[in-house]
Amino acid sequence: MAARKSTIEVENRTLEVSNLDKIYYPKTKFTKGQMIDYYVKIAPVLLPHLKSRAITLKRYPDGVEGEFFYEKQCPSHAPKWIKTTKVKKSDGEVINYCVINDLPSLVWAANIGNLELHPFTHRTTAPKRPTALVFDLDPGPPADIIQCGEVAVLIRDFFLALDLKSLVKTSGSKGLQLVVPLNTPTSYEKTKAFAHALADTLSKRFPDKIVSLMKKSLRNGKVFIDWSQNDDKKTTVCVYSLRAKGHPSVSAPITWNELEKAIKSGTSKLLSFSPDQTLKRSAKDGDLFEEVLTLKQTLPNLHSLARTASN
């Protein structure tokens, strides 16, 4: 069947979009056109988190129930105005990643079925310098997002004892992600070692709640603190990105008060956000994750972590 195409103007760029009525989320009849519309509307708060960052594409050409594929190499058919950046792998191979700096680039990516946005933690201008410390909290059933919230609060309080602020967002899936803004000189070697040490410390202190080892069989009923995201080869789903789940869901920023309210009530639905809910929240509150880009904090050394752990 031939693709149904049309041409639109986006910030002085002429883009061809296709099959806007294709169903991307069958359970809710959410279409490709609605997906693109969401990204256009959320762009003012989303784009700053993508700017100057290489991105791994995760494409779902036939929607969330169809086959998908990751694409690191920016497609050869990408318009010439799409920004790219070269990244050398450890084996010497060079990958030319897409960089989504503006609205036309975002619409182009969405039109080729890029449902999820997965940027690196560093900017293209400093590929060895992460701008934040990242923890991915993954529940092992029967643990769920509420247990992830309890662990997030423990991590938050640990960082507060180190005079550091952290922010939290839903993954848009089953867990949470906690981010500590840095925006000061550091390295992945330091952030990964720190994250690993903190995860180990908390898993020893709360062995009934937390696991820091990668082995999946150890996660039953516990929350795995994935510290390995702090690596120059790994990407993390971007705040405000859609997720390819049964229903349209978003990796949405939340406040610590919202998280504590959900934990107190045991209501996991309070930690699930649709595209419409996310748009309403951003219109009311702006970018709840803005400090991830602006707040400057210095990563403590491992001795500071050890001292805090002993108190």
Coordinates of N, CA and C in Angstrom, one line a residue, residues 53-134:
R53 N 23.1 16.9 21.9 CA 23.4 15.5 22.4 C 23.1 14.5 21.3
A54 N 24.0 13.6 21.1 CA 23.8 12.5 20.2 C 22.6 11.7 20.7
I55 N 21.9 11.1 19.7 CA 20.7 10.4 20.1 C 20.6 9.1 19.4
T56 N 20.3 8.0 20.1 CA 19.9 6.7 19.5 C 18.5 6.7 19.2
L57 N 18.2 6.5 17.9 CA 16.8 6.4 17.5 C 16.2 5.0 17.8
K58 N 14.9 5.0 18.2 CA 14.2 3.8 18.5 C 13.0 3.8 17.7
R59 N 13.0 3.1 16.6 CA 11.9 3.3 15.6 C 10.9 2.2 15.6
Y60 N 9.6 2.6 15.5 CA 8.5 1.7 15.5 C 7.7 2.0 14.2
P61 N 8.1 1.6 13.1 CA 7.4 2.0 11.8 C 6.0 1.5 11.7
D62 N 5.6 0.5 12.5 CA 4.3 -0.1 12.4 C 3.6 0.0 13.8
G63 N 4.0 1.0 14.6 CA 3.4 1.1 15.9 C 4.0 0.2 17.0
V64 N 3.4 0.4 18.2 CA 4.0 -0.3 19.4 C 3.9 -1.8 19.4
E65 N 3.0 -2.3 18.6 CA 2.8 -3.8 18.5 C 3.5 -4.4 17.3
G66 N 4.2 -3.6 16.6 CA 5.0 -4.1 15.4 C 6.4 -4.2 15.8
E67 N 7.2 -4.6 14.9 CA 8.7 -4.7 15.1 C 9.3 -3.3 15.3
F68 N 10.4 -3.3 16.1 CA 11.1 -2.0 16.3 C 12.6 -2.3 16.1
F69 N 13.3 -1.2 16.0 CA 14.8 -1.4 15.9 C 15.4 -0.1 16.4
Y70 N 16.6 -0.3 17.0 CA 17.5 0.8 17.4 C 18.3 1.2 16.2
E71 N 18.5 2.5 16.1 CA 19.4 3.0 15.0 C 20.3 4.1 15.5
K72 N 21.6 3.7 15.6 CA 22.6 4.6 16.0 C 23.1 5.5 14.9
Q73 N 23.4 4.9 13.8 CA 23.8 5.7 12.6 C 22.6 6.5 12.1
C74 N 22.9 7.8 11.9 CA 21.8 8.6 11.4 C 21.5 8.2 10.0
P75 N 20.2 8.0 9.6 CA 19.9 7.4 8.3 C 20.4 8.2 7.2
S76 N 20.8 7.5 6.1 CA 21.4 8.1 4.9 C 20.4 9.0 4.2
H77 N 19.1 8.7 4.5 CA 18.0 9.5 3.8 C 17.6 10.8 4.6
A78 N 18.3 11.0 5.8 CA 18.0 12.2 6.6 C 18.3 13.4 5.8
P79 N 17.5 14.5 5.9 CA 17.7 15.8 5.3 C 19.1 16.3 5.6
K80 N 19.7 17.0 4.7 CA 21.1 17.5 5.0 C 21.1 18.5 6.1
W81 N 20.0 19.1 6.5 CA 20.0 20.0 7.6 C 19.9 19.4 9.0
I82 N 19.7 18.1 9.0 CA 19.8 17.4 10.3 C 21.2 17.4 10.8
K83 N 21.4 17.9 12.0 CA 22.7 17.9 12.6 C 23.2 16.5 13.0
T84 N 24.4 16.2 12.8 CA 25.0 14.9 13.2 C 26.3 15.1 14.0
T85 N 26.7 14.1 14.6 CA 28.0 14.1 15.3 C 28.7 12.8 15.2
K86 N 30.0 12.8 15.0 CA 30.7 11.5 14.9 C 31.2 11.0 16.2
V87 N 31.0 9.7 16.5 CA 31.4 9.1 17.8 C 32.2 7.9 17.4
K88 N 33.4 7.8 17.9 CA 34.3 6.6 17.7 C 34.1 5.6 18.7
K89 N 33.8 4.4 18.3 CA 33.6 3.2 19.2 C 35.0 2.7 19.6
S90 N 35.0 1.8 20.6 CA 36.3 1.3 21.1 C 37.0 0.5 20.0
D91 N 36.3 -0.1 19.1 CA 36.9 -0.9 18.0 C 37.4 0.0 16.8
G92 N 37.2 1.3 17.0 CA 37.7 2.2 15.9 C 36.6 2.6 14.9
E93 N 35.5 1.9 14.9 CA 34.4 2.2 14.0 C 33.8 3.6 14.4
V94 N 33.4 4.4 13.4 CA 32.9 5.7 13.7 C 31.4 5.7 13.3
I95 N 30.6 6.1 14.3 CA 29.1 6.2 14.1 C 28.7 7.7 14.0
N96 N 27.9 8.0 13.0 CA 27.4 9.3 12.8 C 26.0 9.5 13.4
Y97 N 25.9 9.9 14.6 CA 24.6 10.0 15.3 C 23.8 11.2 14.9
C98 N 22.5 11.1 14.9 CA 21.7 12.3 14.7 C 21.7 13.2 16.0
V99 N 21.5 14.5 15.8 CA 21.4 15.4 16.9 C 20.1 16.2 16.7
I100 N 19.2 16.1 17.6 CA 17.8 16.7 17.5 C 17.9 18.1 18.2
N101 N 18.2 19.1 17.4 CA 18.4 20.4 18.1 C 17.2 21.3 17.9
D102 N 16.3 21.0 17.0 CA 15.2 22.0 16.8 C 13.9 21.2 16.4
L103 N 12.8 22.0 16.2 CA 11.5 21.4 16.0 C 11.5 20.7 14.7
P104 N 12.0 21.2 13.6 CA 12.0 20.4 12.3 C 12.6 19.1 12.5
S105 N 13.8 19.0 13.2 CA 14.5 17.7 13.4 C 13.6 16.8 14.2
L106 N 12.9 17.3 15.2 CA 12.1 16.5 16.0 C 10.9 15.9 15.2
V107 N 10.3 16.7 14.4 CA 9.2 16.3 13.6 C 9.6 15.3 12.5
W108 N 10.8 15.5 12.0 CA 11.4 14.5 11.0 C 11.6 13.2 11.7
A109 N 12.2 13.2 12.9 CA 12.4 11.9 13.6 C 11.1 11.2 13.9
A110 N 10.1 12.0 14.4 CA 8.8 11.3 14.7 C 8.2 10.7 13.4
N111 N 8.3 11.4 12.3 CA 7.7 11.0 11.1 C 8.3 9.6 10.6
I112 N 9.6 9.4 10.9 CA 10.2 8.1 10.4 C 9.9 7.0 11.5
G113 N 9.0 7.3 12.4 CA 8.6 6.3 13.4 C 9.5 6.2 14.6
N114 N 10.2 7.3 14.9 CA 11.1 7.3 16.1 C 10.2 7.7 17.3
L115 N 9.7 6.7 17.9 CA 8.7 6.9 19.0 C 9.4 7.4 20.3
E116 N 10.5 6.8 20.6 CA 11.2 7.1 21.8 C 12.5 7.8 21.6
L117 N 12.9 8.7 22.5 CA 14.1 9.5 22.4 C 15.1 9.1 23.4
H118 N 16.3 8.7 23.0 CA 17.3 8.2 23.9 C 18.6 9.0 23.7
P119 N 18.8 10.1 24.4 CA 20.1 10.8 24.3 C 21.1 10.4 25.3
F120 N 22.4 10.8 25.0 CA 23.5 10.5 25.9 C 23.5 11.5 27.0
T121 N 24.2 11.2 28.1 CA 24.3 12.1 29.3 C 25.3 13.3 29.0
H122 N 26.0 13.2 28.0 CA 27.0 14.3 27.7 C 26.6 15.0 26.4
R123 N 27.1 16.2 26.3 CA 26.9 17.0 25.1 C 28.0 16.7 24.0
T124 N 27.7 17.0 22.8 CA 28.6 16.7 21.7 C 29.9 17.5 21.9
T125 N 29.8 18.6 22.5 CA 31.0 19.5 22.7 C 32.0 18.9 23.7
A126 N 31.5 18.0 24.6 CA 32.4 17.4 25.6 C 32.0 16.0 25.8
P127 N 32.4 15.1 24.9 CA 31.9 13.7 24.9 C 32.3 12.9 26.0
K128 N 33.3 13.3 26.8 CA 33.8 12.5 27.9 C 33.3 13.1 29.3
R129 N 32.5 14.1 29.2 CA 32.0 14.8 30.4 C 30.5 14.7 30.6
P130 N 30.0 13.8 31.4 CA 28.6 13.7 31.7 C 28.1 15.0 32.4
T131 N 26.9 15.4 32.1 CA 26.4 16.6 32.8 C 25.5 16.2 34.0
A132 N 25.3 14.9 34.3 CA 24.5 14.5 35.4 C 24.9 13.1 35.8
L133 N 24.4 12.8 37.0 CA 24.5 11.4 37.5 C 23.2 10.8 37.4
V134 N 23.1 9.6 36.9 CA 21.8 9.0 36.6 C 21.6 7.6 37.3

